[in-house]
XYZ file of C-alpha atoms in Angstrom:
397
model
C 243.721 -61.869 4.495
C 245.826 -60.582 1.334
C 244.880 -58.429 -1.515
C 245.579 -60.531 -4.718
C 248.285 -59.151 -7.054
C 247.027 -57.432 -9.755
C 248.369 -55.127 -12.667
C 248.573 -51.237 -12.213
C 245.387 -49.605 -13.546
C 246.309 -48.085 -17.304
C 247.431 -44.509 -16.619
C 244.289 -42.343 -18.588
C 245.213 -40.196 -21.650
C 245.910 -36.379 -20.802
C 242.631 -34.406 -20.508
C 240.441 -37.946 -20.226
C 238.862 -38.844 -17.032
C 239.975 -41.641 -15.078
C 237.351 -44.997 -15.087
C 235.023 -45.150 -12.389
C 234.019 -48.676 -12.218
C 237.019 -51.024 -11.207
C 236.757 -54.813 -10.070
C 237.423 -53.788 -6.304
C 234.251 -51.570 -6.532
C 232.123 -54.021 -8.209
C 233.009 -56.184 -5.378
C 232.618 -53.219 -2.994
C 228.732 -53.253 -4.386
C 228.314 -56.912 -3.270
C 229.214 -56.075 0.476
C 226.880 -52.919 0.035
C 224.061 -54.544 -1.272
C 224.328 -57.333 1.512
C 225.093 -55.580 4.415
C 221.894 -52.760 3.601
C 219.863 -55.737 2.601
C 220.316 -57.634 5.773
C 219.794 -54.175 8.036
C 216.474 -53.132 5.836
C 214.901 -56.207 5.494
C 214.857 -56.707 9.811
C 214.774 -52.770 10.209
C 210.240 -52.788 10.864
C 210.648 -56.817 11.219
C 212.392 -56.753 14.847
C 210.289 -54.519 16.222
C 206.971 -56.232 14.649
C 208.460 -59.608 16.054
C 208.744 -58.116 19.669
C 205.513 -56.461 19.614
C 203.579 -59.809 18.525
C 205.661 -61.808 21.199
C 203.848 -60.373 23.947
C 206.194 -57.369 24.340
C 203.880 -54.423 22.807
C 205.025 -51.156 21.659
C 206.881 -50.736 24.598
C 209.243 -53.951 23.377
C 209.267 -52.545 19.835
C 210.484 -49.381 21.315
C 213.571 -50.885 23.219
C 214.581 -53.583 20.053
C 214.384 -50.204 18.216
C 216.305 -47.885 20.340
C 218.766 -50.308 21.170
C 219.687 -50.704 17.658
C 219.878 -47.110 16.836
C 222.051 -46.663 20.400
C 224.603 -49.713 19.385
C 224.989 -47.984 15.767
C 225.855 -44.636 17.471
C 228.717 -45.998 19.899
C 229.515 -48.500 16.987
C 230.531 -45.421 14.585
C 232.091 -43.687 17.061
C 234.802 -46.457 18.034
C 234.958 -48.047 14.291
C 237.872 -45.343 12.876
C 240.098 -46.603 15.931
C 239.703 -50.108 14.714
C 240.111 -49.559 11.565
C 242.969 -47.803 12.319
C 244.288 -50.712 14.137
C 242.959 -53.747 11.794
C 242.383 -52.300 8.455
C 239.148 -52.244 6.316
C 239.158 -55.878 5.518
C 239.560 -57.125 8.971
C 236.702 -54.213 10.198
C 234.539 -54.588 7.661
C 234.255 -58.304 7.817
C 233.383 -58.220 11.175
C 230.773 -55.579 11.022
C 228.975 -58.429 8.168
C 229.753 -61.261 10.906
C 228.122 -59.185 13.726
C 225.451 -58.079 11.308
C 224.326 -61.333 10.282
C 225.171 -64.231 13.009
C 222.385 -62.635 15.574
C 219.701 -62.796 12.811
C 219.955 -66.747 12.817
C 219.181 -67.115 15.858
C 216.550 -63.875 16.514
C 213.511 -66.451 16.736
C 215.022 -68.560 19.193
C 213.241 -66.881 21.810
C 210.781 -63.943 22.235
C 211.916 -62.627 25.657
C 212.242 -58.825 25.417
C 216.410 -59.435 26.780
C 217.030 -61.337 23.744
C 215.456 -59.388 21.113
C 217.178 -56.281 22.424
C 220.505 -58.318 22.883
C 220.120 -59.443 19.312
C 219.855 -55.356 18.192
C 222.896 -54.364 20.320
C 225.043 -56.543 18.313
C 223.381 -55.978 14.976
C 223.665 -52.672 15.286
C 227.233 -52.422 16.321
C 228.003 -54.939 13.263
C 226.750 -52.271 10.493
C 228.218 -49.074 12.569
C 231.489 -50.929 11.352
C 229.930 -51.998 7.978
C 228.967 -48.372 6.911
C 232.264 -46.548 8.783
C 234.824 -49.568 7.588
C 233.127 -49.787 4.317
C 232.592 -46.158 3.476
C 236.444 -45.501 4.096
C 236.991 -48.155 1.228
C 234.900 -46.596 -0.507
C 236.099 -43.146 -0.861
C 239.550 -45.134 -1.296
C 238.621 -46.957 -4.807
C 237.039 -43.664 -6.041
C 239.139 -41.880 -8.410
C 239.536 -38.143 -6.651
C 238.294 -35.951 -9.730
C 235.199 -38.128 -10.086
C 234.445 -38.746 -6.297
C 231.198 -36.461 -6.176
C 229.569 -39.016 -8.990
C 231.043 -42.108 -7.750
C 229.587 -41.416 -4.034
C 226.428 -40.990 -6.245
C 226.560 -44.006 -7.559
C 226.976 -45.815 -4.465
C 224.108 -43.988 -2.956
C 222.253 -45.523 -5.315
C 223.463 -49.364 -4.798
C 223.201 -48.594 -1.496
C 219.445 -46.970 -1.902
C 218.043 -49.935 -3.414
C 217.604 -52.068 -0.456
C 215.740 -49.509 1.578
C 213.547 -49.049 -1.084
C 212.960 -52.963 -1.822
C 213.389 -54.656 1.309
C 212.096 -52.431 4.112
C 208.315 -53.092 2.521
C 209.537 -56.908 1.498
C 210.870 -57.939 5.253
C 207.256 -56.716 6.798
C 205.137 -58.569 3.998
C 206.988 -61.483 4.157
C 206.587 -61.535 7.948
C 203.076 -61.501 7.813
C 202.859 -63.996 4.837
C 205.580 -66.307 5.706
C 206.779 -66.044 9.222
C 209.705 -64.342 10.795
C 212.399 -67.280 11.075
C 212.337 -67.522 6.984
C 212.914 -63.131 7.171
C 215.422 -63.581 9.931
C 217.149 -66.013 7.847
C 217.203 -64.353 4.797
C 218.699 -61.124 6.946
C 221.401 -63.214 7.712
C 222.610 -65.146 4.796
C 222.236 -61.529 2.928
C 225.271 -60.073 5.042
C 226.749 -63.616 5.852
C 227.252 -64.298 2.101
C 228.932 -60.936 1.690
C 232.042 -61.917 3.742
C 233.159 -63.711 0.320
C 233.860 -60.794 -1.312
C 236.031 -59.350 1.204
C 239.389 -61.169 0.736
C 238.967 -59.432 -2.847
C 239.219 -55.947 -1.749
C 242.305 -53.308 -0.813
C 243.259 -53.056 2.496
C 244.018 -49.958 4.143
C 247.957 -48.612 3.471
C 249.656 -48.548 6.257
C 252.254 -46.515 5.093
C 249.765 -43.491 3.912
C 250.019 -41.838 7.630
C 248.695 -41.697 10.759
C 244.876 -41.857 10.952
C 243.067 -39.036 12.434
C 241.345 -39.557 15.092
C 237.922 -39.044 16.477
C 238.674 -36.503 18.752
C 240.474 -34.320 16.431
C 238.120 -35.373 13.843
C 235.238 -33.411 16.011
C 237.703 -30.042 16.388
C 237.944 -29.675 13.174
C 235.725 -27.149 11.594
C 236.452 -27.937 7.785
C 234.777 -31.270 8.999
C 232.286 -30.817 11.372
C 230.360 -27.822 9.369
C 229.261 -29.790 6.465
C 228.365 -32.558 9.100
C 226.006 -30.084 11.015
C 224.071 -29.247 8.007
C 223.489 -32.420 6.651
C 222.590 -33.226 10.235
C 220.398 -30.388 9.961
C 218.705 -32.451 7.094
C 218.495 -35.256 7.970
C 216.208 -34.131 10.778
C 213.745 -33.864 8.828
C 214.137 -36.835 7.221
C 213.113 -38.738 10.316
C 210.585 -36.381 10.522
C 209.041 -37.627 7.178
C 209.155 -41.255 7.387
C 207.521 -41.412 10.725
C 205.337 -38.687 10.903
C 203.997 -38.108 7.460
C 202.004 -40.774 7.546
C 199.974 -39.340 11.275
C 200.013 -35.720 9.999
C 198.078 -36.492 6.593
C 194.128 -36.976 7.415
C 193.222 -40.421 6.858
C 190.785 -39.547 3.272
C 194.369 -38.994 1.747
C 196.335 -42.363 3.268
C 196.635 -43.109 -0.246
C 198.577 -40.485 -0.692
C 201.060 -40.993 1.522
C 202.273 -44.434 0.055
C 203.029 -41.920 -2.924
C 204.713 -39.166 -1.364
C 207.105 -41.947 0.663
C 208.145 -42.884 -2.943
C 208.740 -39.560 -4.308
C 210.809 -38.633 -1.365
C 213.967 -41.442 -1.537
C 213.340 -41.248 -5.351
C 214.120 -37.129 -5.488
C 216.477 -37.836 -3.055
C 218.062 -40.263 -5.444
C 218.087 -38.720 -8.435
C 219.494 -35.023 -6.731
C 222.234 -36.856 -5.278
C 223.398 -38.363 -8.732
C 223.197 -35.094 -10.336
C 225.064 -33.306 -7.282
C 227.798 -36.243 -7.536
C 228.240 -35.218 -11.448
C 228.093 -31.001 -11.166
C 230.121 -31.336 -7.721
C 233.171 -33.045 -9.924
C 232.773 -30.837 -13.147
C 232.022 -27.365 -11.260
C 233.127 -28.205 -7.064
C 231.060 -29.402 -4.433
C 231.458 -26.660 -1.805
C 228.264 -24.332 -3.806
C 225.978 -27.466 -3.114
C 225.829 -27.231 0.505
C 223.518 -24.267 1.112
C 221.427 -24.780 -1.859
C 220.933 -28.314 -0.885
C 219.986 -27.376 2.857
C 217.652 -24.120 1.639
C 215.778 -26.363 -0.464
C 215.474 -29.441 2.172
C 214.012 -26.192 4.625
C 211.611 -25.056 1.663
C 210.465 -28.368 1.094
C 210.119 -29.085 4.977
C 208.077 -25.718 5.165
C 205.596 -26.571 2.411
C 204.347 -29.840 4.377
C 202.508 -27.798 7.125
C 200.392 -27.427 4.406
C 199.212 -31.659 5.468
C 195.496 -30.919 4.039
C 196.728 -30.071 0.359
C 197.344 -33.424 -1.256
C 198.923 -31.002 -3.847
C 201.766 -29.916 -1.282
C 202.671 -32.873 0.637
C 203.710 -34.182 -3.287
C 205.180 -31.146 -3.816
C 207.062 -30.843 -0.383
C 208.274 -34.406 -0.594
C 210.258 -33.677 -3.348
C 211.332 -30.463 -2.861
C 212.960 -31.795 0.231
C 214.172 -34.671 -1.200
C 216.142 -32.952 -3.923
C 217.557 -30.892 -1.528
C 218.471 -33.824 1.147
C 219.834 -36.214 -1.532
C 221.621 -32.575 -3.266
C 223.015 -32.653 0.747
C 223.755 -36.026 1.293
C 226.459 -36.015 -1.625
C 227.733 -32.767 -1.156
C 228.904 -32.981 2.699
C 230.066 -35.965 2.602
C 232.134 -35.329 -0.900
C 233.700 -32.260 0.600
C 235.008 -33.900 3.743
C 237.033 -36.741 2.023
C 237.845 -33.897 0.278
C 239.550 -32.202 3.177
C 241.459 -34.908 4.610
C 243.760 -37.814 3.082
C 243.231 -41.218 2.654
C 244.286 -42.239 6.162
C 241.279 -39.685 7.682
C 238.277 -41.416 5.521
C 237.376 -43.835 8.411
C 236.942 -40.645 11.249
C 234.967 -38.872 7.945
C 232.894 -41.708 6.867
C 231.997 -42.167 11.241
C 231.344 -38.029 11.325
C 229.171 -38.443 8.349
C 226.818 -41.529 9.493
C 226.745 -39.702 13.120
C 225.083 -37.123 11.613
C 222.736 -39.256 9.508
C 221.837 -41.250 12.699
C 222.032 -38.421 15.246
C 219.835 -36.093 12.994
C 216.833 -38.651 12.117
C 216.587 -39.646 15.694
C 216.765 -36.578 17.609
C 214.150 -34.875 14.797
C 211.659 -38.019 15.212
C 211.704 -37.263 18.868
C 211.824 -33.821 19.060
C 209.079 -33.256 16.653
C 206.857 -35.851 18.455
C 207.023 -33.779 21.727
C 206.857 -30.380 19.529
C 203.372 -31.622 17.623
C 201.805 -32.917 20.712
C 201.886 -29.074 21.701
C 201.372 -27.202 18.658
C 199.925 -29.424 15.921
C 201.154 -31.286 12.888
C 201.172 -27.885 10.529
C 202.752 -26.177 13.221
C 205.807 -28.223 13.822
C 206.676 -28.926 10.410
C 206.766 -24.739 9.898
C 208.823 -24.293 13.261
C 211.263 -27.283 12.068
C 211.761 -25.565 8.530
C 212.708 -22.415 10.609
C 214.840 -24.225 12.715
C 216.755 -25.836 9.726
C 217.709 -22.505 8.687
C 219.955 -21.783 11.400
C 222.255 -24.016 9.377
C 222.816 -21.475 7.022
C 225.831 -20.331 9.395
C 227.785 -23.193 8.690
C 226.607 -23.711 5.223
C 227.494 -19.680 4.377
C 231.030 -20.661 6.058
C 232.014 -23.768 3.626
C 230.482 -21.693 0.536
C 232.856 -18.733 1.235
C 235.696 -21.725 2.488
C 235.503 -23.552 -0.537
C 236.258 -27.346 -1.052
C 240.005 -27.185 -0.359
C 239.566 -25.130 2.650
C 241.155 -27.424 5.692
């Protein structure tokens, strides 16, 4: 595939910002909104379908895990291909692999398919988030990264927030071949707008690689501490709703809200002081506050604090999310954004999976209250890394 000719973008006036919006991001959007459509609408389908075939929770478990394991190795072997076959190529594929194994999901129940089905779909959006995020950062103009990441944070956002509930309603009200469909023609459909967007320059430099991606501090310190936060994200959305007593399960349909929507909102406003004022100040802030927030939800009998604690973490997570990830495209050039945007999504996965577990085995011992108290202390350990960009700054290397 080609990029179409086009004429040069108009060079700004001195002093004026450059435009955020061009016609390659607007087409970027498309491929965002239908790959995180497609992987949120089957995300609490999959596992409902294997459970109701016969499997149990012990199916749902494996369709589950195996997704979350083919992401991981997906991410980590993505900035080599994209290296080797460009976004386009990468990216493309990720959609194909994302989508093709949702058509044929309800073909069978047996617990090898369903998990085969999650191997591949998982592997298709490591490359859609690692191929596409490098893209990304690429048709952002530098001085306005911080609030153009934002902004795709919140295309991206939308989805989880709309089709995570819609896929499990419209399984129980319609079927699952109909939602398995729908998954697929969401990131099938997407593959049109591909042939419209840059490739990757092959004359900007080598790529860096994984490996020296992970020995490189300027890198893999804002990745520990949004890590760091994003345990406790995993934390929230699987545990609030077992660690608030059952007179207040109303309450926790509000506090799941609050949480992506603070998380939202913080990571616009990060994206917008980050470019006016720099990014690297935003890291420990945005990690103290997810650790406050985190700290105030042992308080589970308060319907008062698990609102507030909600969104005291989520303005720090989302005040996170944008800042790490804005200062390490900052750090490399164009031809490192693939090992960045893999680093970055490690992290995300890595840090909600390893908190949902170890909290699990942490409040079986101590309590609900307990754990969430010993997590927020934990989180703080982060402050070593975070202290180390603050004093590093953004153009530190």
């Amino acid at each position: 595939m080609t990029a179409p000719m086009s004429s040069p973008p108009p060079v700004p006036a001195a002093g004026a910002r450059p435009p955020l919006l061009s016609r390659a991001l607007l087409l970027r959007f498309v491929s965002i909104l239908g790959a995180s459509t497609s992987f949120y609408l089957l995300l609490s389908v999959v596992p409902l379908y294997a459970a109701a075939s016969g499997g149990g929770g012990g199916t749902a478990g494996a369709a589950m895990g195996a997704l979350m394991l083919s992401t991981v190795v997906g991410e980590l072997a993505a900035p080599r291909l994209v290296a080797r076959w460009g976004y386009r190529v990468t990216l493309a594929a990720g959609l194909v692999l994302l989508g093709t194994p949702a058509l044929v999901l309800t073909v069978s129940g047996s617990m090898g398919w369903i998990v085969t089905v999650c191997l591949v779909r998982g592997l298709g959006f490591a490359l859609t988030v690692v191929a596409g995020g490098a893209l990304t950062a690429s048709l952002i103009p530098a001085d306005r990264r911080g609030e153009g990441l934002a902004l795709v944070g919140v295309v991206s956002g939308v989805p989880s927030l709309l089709a995570l509930p819609l896929g499990v309603w419209l399984a129980l009200h319609v079927g699952y071949t109909p939602v398995a469909l729908a998954g697929a023609v969401a990131a099938l459909a997407a593959i049109a707008t591909v042939p419209g967007l840059p490739d990757r320059d092959p004359e900007a430099g080598p790529p860096l690689g994984m490996l020296a991606g992970l020995r490189t501090g300027a890198l893999v310190r804002p990745a520990l501490v949004f890590a760091t936060t994003a345990l406790a994200a995993g934390i929230v959305v699987t545990f609030l709703p077992l660690a608030v007593p059952r007179q207040f399960a109303g309450l926790v349909a509000v506090a799941l809200f609050v949480q992506p929507a603070a998380t939202t909102l913080a990571r616009w406003w990060a994206g917008r002081r980050g470019d006016r004022h720099g990014t690297a100040g935003l890291v420990l802030p945005g990690l103290l506050l997810s650790a406050g927030g985190t700290g105030v939800l042992a308080l589970t009998h308060s319907p008062v604090a698990v609102v507030a604690g909600v969104a005291l973490f989520g303005v720090g997570f989302g005040a996170a999310q944008n800042a790490t990830l804005t200062l390490m495209y900052a750090r490399v050039s164009a031809p490192g954004y693939g090992t960045v945007s893999a680093l970055w999504n490690l992290a995300y996965d890595a840090g909600m999976g390893i908190g949902a577990v170890g909290f699990g085995a942490l409040a079986g011992r101590t309590g609900y209250p307990w754990a969430f108290a010993v997590t927020a202390a934990l989180m703080l350990t982060a402050v070593v890394p975070a202290r180390a960009d603050r004093r590093g700054g953004g153009a530190e290397r």
